[in-house]
Short mmCIF file of C-alpha atoms (C1' of nucleotides) in Angstrom, two decimals:
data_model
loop_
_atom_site.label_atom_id
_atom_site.label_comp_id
_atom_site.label_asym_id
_atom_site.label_seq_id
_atom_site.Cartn_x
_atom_site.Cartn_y
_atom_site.Cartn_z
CA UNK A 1 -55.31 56.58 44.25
CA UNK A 2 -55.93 57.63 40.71
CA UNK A 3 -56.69 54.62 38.75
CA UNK A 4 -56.83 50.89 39.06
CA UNK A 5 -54.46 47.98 38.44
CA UNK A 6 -51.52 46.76 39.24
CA UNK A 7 -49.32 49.33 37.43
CA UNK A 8 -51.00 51.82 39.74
CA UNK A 9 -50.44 50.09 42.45
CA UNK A 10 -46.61 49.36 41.73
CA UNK A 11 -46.33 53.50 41.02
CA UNK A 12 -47.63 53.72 44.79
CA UNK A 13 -45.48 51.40 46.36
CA UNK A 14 -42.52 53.18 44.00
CA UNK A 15 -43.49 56.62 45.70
CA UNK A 16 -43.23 54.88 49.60
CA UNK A 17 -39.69 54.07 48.39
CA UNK A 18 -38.99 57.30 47.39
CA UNK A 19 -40.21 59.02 49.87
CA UNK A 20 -38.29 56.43 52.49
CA UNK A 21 -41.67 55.74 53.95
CA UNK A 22 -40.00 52.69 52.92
CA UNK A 23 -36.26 53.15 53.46
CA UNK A 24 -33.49 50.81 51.37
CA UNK A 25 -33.14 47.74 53.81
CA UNK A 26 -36.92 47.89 54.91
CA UNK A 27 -38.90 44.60 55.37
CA UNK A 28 -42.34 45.97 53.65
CA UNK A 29 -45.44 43.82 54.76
CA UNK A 30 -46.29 40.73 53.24
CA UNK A 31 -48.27 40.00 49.92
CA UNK A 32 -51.98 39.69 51.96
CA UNK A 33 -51.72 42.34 53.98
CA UNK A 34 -51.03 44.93 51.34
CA UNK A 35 -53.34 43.05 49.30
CA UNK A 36 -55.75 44.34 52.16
CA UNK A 37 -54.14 47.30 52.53
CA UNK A 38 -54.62 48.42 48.68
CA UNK A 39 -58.52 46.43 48.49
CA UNK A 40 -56.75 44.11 45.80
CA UNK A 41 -56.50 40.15 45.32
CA UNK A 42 -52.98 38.80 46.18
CA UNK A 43 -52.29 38.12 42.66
CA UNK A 44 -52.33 41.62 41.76
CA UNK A 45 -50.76 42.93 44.56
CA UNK A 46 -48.14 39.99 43.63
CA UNK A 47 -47.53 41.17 39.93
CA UNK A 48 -46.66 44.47 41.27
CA UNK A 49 -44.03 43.58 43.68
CA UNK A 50 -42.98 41.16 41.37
CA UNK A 51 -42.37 43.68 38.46
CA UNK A 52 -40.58 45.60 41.07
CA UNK A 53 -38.33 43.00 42.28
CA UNK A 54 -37.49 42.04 38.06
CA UNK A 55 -36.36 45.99 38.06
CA UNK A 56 -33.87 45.44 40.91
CA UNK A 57 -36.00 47.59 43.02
CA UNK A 58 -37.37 45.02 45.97
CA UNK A 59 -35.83 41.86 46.77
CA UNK A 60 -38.08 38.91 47.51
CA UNK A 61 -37.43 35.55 49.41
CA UNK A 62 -39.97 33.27 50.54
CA UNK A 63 -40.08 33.10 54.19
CA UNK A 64 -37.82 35.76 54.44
CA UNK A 65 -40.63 38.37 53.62
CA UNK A 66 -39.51 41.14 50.88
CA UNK A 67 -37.13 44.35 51.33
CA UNK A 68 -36.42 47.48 49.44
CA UNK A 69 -33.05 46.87 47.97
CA UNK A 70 -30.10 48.28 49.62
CA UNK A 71 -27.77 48.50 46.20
CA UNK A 72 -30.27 48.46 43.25
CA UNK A 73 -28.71 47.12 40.63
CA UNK A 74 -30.82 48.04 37.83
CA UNK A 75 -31.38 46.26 34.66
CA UNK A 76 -30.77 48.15 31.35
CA UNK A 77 -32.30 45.96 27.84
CA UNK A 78 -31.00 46.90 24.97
CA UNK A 79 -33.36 45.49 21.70
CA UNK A 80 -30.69 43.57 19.39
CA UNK A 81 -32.29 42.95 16.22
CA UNK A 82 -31.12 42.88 12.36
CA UNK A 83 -28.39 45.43 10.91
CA UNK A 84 -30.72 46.13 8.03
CA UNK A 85 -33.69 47.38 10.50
CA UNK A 86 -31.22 48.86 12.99
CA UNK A 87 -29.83 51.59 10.29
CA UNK A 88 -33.20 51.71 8.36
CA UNK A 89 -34.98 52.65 12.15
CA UNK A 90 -32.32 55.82 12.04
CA UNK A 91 -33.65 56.77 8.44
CA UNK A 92 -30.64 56.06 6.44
CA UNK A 93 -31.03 53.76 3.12
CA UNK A 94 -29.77 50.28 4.08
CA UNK A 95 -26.95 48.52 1.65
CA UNK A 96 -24.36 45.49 2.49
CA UNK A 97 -21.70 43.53 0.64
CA UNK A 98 -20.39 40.71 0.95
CA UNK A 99 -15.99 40.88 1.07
CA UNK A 100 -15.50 37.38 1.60
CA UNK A 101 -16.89 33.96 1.71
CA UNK A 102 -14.67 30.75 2.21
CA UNK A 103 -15.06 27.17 3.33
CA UNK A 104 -11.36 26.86 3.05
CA UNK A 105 -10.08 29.17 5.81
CA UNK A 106 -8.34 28.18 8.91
CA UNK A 107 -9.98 29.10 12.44
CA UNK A 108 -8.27 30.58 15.04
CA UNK A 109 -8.05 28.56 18.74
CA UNK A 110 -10.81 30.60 20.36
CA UNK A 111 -13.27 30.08 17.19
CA UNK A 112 -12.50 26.25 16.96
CA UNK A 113 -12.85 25.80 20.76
CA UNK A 114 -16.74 27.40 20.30
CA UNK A 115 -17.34 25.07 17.49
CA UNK A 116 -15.86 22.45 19.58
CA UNK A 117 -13.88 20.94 16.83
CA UNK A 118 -16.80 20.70 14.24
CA UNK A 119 -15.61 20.70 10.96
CA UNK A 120 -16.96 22.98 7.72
CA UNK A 121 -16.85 25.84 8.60
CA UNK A 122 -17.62 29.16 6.56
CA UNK A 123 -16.10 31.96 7.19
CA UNK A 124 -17.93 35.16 5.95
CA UNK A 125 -17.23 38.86 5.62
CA UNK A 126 -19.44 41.58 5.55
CA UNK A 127 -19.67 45.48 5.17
CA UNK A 128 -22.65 46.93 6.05
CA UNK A 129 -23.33 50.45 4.85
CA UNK A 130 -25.80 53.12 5.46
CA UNK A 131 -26.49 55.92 2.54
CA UNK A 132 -23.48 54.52 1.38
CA UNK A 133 -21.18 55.10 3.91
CA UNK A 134 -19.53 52.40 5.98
CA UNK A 135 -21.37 51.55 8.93
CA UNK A 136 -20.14 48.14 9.81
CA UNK A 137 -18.26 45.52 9.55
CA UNK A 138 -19.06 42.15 10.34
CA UNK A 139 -16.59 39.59 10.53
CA UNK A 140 -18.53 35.56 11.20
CA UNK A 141 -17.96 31.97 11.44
CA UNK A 142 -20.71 30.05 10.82
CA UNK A 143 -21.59 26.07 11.05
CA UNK A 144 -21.66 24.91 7.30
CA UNK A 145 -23.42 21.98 8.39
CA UNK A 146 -27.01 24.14 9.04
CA UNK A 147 -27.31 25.70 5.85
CA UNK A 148 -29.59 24.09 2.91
CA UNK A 149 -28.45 22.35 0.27
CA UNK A 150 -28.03 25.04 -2.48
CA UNK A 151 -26.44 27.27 0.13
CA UNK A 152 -28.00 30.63 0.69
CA UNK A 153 -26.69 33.47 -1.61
CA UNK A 154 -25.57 35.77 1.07
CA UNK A 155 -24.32 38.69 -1.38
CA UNK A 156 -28.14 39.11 -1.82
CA UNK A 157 -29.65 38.65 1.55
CA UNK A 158 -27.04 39.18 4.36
CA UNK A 159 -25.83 36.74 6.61
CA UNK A 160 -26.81 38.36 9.37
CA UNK A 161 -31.03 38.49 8.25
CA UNK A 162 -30.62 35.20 6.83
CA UNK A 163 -29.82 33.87 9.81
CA UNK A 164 -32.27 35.84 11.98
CA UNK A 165 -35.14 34.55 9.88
CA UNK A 166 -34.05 30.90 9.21
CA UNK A 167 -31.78 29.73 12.15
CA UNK A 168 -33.74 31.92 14.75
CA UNK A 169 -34.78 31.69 18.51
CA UNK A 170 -30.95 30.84 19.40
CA UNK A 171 -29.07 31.22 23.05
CA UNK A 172 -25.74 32.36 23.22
CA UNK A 173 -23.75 35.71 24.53
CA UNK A 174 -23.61 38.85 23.13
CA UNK A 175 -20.43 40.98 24.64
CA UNK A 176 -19.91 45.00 23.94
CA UNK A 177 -15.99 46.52 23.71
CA UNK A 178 -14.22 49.33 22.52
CA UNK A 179 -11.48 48.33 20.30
CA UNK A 180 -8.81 49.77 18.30
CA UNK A 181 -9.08 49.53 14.49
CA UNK A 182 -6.73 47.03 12.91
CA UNK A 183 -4.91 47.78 9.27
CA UNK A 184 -7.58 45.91 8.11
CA UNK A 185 -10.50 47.39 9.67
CA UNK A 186 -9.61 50.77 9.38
CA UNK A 187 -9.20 49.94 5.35
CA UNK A 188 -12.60 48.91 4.52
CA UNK A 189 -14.08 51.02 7.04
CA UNK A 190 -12.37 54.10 5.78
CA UNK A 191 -11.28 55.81 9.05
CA UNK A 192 -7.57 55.88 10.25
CA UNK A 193 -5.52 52.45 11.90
CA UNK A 194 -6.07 52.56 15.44
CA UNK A 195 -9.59 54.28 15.24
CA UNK A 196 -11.60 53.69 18.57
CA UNK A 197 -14.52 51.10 16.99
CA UNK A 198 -17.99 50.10 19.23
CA UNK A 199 -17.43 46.20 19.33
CA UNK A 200 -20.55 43.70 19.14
CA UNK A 201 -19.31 39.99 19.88
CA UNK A 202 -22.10 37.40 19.56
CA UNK A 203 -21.73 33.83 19.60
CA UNK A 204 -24.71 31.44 19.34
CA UNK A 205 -26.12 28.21 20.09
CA UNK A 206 -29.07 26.41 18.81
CA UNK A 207 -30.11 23.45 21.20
CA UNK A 208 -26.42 22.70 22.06
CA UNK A 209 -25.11 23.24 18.56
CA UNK A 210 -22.98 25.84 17.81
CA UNK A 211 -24.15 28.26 15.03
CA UNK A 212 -22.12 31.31 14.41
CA UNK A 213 -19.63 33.37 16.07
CA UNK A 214 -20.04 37.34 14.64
CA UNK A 215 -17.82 40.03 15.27
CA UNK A 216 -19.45 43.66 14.48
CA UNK A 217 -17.13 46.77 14.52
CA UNK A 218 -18.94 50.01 14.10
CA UNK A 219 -17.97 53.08 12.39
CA UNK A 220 -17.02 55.29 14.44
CA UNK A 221 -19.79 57.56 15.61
CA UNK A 222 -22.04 54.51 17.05
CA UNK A 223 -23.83 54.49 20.35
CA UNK A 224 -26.34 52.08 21.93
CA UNK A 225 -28.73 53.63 23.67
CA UNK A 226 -31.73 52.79 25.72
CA UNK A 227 -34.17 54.76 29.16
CA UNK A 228 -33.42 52.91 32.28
CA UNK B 1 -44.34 16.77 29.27
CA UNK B 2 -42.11 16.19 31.77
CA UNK B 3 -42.91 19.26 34.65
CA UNK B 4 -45.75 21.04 34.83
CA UNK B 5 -46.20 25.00 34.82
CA UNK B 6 -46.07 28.17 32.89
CA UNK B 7 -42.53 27.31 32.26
CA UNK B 8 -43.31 24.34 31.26
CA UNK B 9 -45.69 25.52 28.49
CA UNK B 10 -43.32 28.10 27.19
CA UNK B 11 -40.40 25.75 26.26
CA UNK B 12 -43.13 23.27 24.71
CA UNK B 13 -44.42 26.47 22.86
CA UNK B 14 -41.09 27.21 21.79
CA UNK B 15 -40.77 24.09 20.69
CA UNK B 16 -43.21 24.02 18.10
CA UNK B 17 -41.47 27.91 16.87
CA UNK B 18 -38.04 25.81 16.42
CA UNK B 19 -39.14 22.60 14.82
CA UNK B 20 -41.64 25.28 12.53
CA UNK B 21 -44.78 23.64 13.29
CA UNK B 22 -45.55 27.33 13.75
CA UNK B 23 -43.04 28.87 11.04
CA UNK B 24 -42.33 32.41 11.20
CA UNK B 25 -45.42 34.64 10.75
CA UNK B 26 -47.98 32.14 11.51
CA UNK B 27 -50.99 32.97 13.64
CA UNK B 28 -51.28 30.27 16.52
CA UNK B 29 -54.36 29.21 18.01
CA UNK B 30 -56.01 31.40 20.58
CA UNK B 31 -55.21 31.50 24.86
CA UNK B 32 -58.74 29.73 25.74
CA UNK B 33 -57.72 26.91 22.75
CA UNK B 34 -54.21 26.72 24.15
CA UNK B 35 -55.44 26.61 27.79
CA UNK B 36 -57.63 23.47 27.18
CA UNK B 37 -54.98 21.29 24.82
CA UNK B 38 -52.76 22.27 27.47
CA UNK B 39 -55.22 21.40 29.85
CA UNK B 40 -54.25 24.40 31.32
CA UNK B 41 -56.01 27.75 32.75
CA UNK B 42 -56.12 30.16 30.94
CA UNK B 43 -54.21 32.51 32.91
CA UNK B 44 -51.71 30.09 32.70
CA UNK B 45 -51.48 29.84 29.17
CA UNK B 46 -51.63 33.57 29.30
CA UNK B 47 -48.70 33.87 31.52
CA UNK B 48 -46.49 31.54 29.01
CA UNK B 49 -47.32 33.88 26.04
CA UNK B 50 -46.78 36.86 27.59
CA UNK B 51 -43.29 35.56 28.63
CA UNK B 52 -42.37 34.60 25.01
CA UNK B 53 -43.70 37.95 23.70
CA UNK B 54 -41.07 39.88 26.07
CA UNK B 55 -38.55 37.91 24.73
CA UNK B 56 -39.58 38.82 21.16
CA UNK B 57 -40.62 35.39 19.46
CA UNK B 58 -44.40 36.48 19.69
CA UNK B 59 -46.21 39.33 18.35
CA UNK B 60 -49.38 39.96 20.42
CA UNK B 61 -52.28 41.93 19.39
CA UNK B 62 -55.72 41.84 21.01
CA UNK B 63 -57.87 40.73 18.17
CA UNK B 64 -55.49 40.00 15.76
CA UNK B 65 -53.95 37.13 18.21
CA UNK B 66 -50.61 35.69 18.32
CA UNK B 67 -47.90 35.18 15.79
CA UNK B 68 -44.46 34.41 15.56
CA UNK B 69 -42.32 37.11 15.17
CA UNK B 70 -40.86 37.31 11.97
CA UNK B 71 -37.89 39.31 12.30
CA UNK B 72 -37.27 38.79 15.97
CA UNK B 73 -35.91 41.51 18.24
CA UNK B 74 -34.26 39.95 21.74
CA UNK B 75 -33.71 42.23 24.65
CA UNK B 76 -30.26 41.78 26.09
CA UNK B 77 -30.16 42.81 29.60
CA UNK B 78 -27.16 43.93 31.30
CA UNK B 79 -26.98 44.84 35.10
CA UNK B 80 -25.90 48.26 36.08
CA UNK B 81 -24.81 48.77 39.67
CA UNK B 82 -22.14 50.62 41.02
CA UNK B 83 -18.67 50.36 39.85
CA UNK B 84 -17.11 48.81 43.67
CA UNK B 85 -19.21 45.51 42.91
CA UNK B 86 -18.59 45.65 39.51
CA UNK B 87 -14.77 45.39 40.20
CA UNK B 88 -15.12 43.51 43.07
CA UNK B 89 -17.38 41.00 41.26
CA UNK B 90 -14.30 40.44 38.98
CA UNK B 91 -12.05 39.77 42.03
CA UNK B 92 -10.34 42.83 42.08
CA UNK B 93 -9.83 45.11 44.90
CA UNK B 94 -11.57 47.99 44.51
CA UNK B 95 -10.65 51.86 45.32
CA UNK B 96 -11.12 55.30 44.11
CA UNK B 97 -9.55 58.70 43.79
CA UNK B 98 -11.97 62.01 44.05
CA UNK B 99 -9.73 63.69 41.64
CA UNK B 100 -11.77 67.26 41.21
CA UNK B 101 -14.33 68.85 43.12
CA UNK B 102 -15.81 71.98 41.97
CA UNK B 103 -18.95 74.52 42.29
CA UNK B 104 -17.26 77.30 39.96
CA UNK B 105 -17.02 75.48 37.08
CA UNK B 106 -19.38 76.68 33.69
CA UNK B 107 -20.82 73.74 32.36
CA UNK B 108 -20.71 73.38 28.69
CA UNK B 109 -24.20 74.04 26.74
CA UNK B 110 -24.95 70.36 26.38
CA UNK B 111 -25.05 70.08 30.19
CA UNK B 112 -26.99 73.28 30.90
CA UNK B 113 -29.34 72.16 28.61
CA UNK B 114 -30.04 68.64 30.32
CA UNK B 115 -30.06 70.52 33.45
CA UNK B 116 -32.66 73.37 32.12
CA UNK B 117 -30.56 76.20 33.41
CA UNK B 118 -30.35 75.57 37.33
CA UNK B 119 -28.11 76.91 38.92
CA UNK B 120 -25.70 75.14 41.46
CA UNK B 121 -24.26 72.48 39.54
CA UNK B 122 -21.39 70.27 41.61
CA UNK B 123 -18.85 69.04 38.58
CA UNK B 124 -16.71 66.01 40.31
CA UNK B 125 -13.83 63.81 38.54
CA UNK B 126 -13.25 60.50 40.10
CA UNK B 127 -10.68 57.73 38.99
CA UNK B 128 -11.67 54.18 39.95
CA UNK B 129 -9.11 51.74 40.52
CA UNK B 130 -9.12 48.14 40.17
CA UNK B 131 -5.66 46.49 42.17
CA UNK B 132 -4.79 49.86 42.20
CA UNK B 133 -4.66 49.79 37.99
CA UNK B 134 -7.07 52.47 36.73
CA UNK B 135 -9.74 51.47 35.94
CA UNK B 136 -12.88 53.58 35.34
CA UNK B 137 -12.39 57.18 34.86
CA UNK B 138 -16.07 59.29 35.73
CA UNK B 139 -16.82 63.38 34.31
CA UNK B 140 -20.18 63.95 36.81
CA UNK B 141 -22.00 67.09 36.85
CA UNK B 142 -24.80 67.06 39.57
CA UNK B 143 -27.50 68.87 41.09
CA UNK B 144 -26.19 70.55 44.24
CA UNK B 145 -29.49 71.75 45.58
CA UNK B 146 -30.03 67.44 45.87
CA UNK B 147 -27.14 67.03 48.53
CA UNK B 148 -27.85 67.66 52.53
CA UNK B 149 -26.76 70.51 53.88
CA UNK B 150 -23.03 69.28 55.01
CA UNK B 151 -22.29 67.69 51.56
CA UNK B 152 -21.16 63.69 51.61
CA UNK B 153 -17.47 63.04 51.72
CA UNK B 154 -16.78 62.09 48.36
CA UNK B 155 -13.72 61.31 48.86
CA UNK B 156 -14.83 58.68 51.34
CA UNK B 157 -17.71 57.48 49.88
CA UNK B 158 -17.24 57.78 45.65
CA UNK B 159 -20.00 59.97 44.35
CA UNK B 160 -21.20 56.60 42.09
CA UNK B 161 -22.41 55.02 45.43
CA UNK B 162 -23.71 57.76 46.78
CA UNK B 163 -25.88 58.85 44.70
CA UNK B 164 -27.28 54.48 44.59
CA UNK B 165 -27.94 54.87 48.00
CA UNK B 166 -29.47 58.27 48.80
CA UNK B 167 -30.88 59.05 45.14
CA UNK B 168 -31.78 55.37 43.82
CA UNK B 169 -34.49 54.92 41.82
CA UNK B 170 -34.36 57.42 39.26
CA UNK B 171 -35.39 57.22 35.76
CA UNK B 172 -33.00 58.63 33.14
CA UNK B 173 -31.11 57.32 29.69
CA UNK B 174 -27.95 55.39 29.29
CA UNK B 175 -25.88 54.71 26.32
CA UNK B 176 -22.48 53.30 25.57
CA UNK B 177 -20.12 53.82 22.69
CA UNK B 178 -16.64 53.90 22.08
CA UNK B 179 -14.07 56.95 21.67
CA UNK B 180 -10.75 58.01 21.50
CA UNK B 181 -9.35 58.44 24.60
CA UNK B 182 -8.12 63.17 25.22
CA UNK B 183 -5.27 63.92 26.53
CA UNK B 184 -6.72 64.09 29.97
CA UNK B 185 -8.31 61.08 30.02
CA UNK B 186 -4.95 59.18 28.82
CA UNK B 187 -2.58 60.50 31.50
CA UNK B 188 -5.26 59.70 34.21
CA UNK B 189 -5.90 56.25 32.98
CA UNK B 190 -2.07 55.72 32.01
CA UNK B 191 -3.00 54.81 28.52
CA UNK B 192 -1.60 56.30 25.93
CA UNK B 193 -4.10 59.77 23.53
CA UNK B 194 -6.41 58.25 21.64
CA UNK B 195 -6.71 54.65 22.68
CA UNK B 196 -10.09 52.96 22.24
CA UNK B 197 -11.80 53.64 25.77
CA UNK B 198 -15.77 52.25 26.36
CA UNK B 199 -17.88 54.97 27.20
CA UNK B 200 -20.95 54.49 29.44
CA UNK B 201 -22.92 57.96 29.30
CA UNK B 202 -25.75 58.39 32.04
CA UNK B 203 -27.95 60.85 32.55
CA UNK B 204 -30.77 60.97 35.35
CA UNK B 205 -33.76 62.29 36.55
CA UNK B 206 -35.94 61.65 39.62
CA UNK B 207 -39.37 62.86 39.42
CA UNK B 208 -38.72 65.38 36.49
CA UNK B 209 -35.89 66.95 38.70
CA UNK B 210 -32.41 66.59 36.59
CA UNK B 211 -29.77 64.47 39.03
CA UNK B 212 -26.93 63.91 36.88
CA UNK B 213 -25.39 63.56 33.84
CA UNK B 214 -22.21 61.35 33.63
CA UNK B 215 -19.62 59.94 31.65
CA UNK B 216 -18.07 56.54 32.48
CA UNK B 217 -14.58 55.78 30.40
CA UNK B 218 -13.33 52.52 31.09
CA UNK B 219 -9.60 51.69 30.49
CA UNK B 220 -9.09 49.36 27.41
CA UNK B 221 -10.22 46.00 27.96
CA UNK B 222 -12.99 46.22 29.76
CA UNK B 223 -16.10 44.24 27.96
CA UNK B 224 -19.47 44.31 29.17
CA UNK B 225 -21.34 40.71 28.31
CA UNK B 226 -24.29 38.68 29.12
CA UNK B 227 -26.77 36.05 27.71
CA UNK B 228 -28.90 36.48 25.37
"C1'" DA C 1 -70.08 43.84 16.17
"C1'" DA C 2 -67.32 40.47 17.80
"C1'" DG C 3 -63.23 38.13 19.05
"C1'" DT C 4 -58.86 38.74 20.98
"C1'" DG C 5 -55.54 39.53 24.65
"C1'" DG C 6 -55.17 42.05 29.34
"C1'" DT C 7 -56.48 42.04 33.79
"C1'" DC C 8 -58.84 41.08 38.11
"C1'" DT C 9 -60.87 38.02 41.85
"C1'" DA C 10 -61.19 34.58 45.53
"C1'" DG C 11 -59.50 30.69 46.79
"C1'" DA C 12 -56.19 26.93 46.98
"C1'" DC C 13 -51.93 24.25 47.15
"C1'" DC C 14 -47.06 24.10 46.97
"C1'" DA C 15 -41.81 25.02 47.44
"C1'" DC C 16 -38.67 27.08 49.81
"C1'" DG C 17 -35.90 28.39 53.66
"C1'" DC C 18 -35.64 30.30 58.16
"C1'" DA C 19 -36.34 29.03 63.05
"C1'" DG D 1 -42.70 23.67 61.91
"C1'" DC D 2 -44.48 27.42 59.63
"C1'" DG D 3 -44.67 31.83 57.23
"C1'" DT D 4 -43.40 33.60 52.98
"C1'" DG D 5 -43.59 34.16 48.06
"C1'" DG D 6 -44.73 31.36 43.64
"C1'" DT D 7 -48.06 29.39 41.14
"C1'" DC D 8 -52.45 27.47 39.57
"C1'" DT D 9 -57.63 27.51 38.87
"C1'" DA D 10 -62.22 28.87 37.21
"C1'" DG D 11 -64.63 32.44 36.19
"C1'" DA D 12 -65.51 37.20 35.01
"C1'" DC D 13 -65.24 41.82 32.99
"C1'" DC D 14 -62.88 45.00 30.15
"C1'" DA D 15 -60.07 47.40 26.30
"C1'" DC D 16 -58.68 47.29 22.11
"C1'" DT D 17 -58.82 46.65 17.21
"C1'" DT D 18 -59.86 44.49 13.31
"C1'" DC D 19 -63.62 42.85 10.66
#
DNA sequence: AAGTGGTCTAGACCACGCA
DNA sequence: GCGTGGTCTAGACCACTTC
């Protein structure tokens, strides 16, 4: 072997599988033995087949000894972070404003069943735009009841960053569609009724309360990408 | 605290992030200072941070130490198998249709190009069902000189799970978006031109050899979720 | 130069889950 | 039971990067 450490031994137990030294199905030897095998201490050789089994490539059970996976089912992470960074990462100038902003407005069943029948909500609209064109539009119900006092002024930092910096380190779901552009949609936007839109759903929870529920239509054009 | 162990440590860690003992940005004491509040080893400790930095929260940097992240990025992880246990995971009965199966066909230059000009390209079209609805409708171009010499029955065995089980473990790009559905696509699918289809576009490579390059369209209302 | 995280070791105990 | 992976410890050396 080339180098040292446990990534090099991981890229040598990823060749056996290729090469169907160690064939999908396989019981491999146990942790001490190719600890042995490789001249390593059992935690390295651990973190290896460990990183391996996170990837979907070996499946471990105690007792049971650990195989190479008959149906990998590989895991693909996609880095969600702020609409401001997203657009500025793909070198366009950054720019959002904010269409609506009501306490007053009536939720639909599936938003008040999320917020469990809190009351005060705000409902918030937002376009996001990159070098001025429309890039996205964000449509959000949020939990009055988290923000400060003198509310946030969300026409000058958006909703979504404010909430990323101030409300952050939620759990929730996050849900990707393709969807059809309503009258609505396809008005601020600026492409036709009916348009096919990339659809970002999030809802969130902070320690059992429930914070916002976004939903992000792209322009059309988007993808999410990522190396598997 | 209540349990003991790295997992342990990480939820009192984040903790401190939520309630902003450490606010956003902050530099937070050192592994080896950790380890002995904690009264902890330090690989311990160690194993904790490292955790919380995958998941964004922390910003690690050997000599500069630990901070909170201030604009925090969260992977979202979605699991990509093959499309029978996808559908059958929903409760669905599961089935496919090798539609096309070609050797003569000229790819277009996009494909050439991720293929570097070999020659013997396989181009396959395969309609997935789901209780015999379509459901998944997959363009594949692939790498003929990969296959054994009497090529797999793809009508049998859909090219999808094939390729899992005899060429896992590639490396390769993925990327979803959304688009309008051609002509083609909406007769096979039954929807009607232009509906808002989910795109899932793959393309592989094992060992620097090009495998495949695909394109997934699923029929409208499919969603693709998990937790963040 | 010096302090930080990243990794490795050798050994130990434990939790799980098949027999 | 008992073998397996999962984790913890105490100590050490190293790589990186900021000071």
């Amino acid at each position: 072997m080339s180098g040292q450490g446990w990534e090099t031994i991981r890229a040598e137990v990823m060749r056996r599988i290729r090469v169907r030294d160690w064939p999908p199905g396989a019981l491999i030897p146990n942790e001490a033995a190719l600890a042995t095998e490789f001249g390593c201490a059992r935690a390295t050789m651990s973190r290896a087949l460990r990183d391996l089994a996170q990837a979907g490539v070996l499946e471990r059970r105690r007792r049971a000894g650990t195989r190479v996976a008959l149906l990998p089912v590989r895991p693909a992470t996609f880095q969600i972070g702020i609409t401001r960074t997203e657009v500025e990462a793909l070198g366009h100038v950054h720019a959002h404003r904010l269409l609506v902003q009501s306490r007053d407005r009536t939720p639909p069943p599936d938003v008040a069943s999320h917020f469990g029948g809190i009351g005060g909500l705000l409902y918030l609209e937002t376009l996001h735009l990159a070098d001025d064109s429309p890039w996205l539009h964000e449509v959000r119900w949020l939990n009055a009841g988290l923000l400060p006092d003198p509310a946030p002024d969300f026409g000058a930092v958006s909703v979504n960053e404010w909430l990323v910096t101030h409300l952050a380190y939620t759990s929730g779901e996050i849900a990707f569609s393709a969807a059809p552009a309503s009258a609505h949609e396809a008005a601020v936007l600026g492409v036709a009724s009916g348009a096919a839109l990339f659809v970002v759903e999030r809802a969130t929870v902070l320690a059992a309360v429930p914070v916002t529920l976004a939903r992000l239509a792209h322009a059309p054009g988007y993808r999410m990408q990522t190396v598997l």
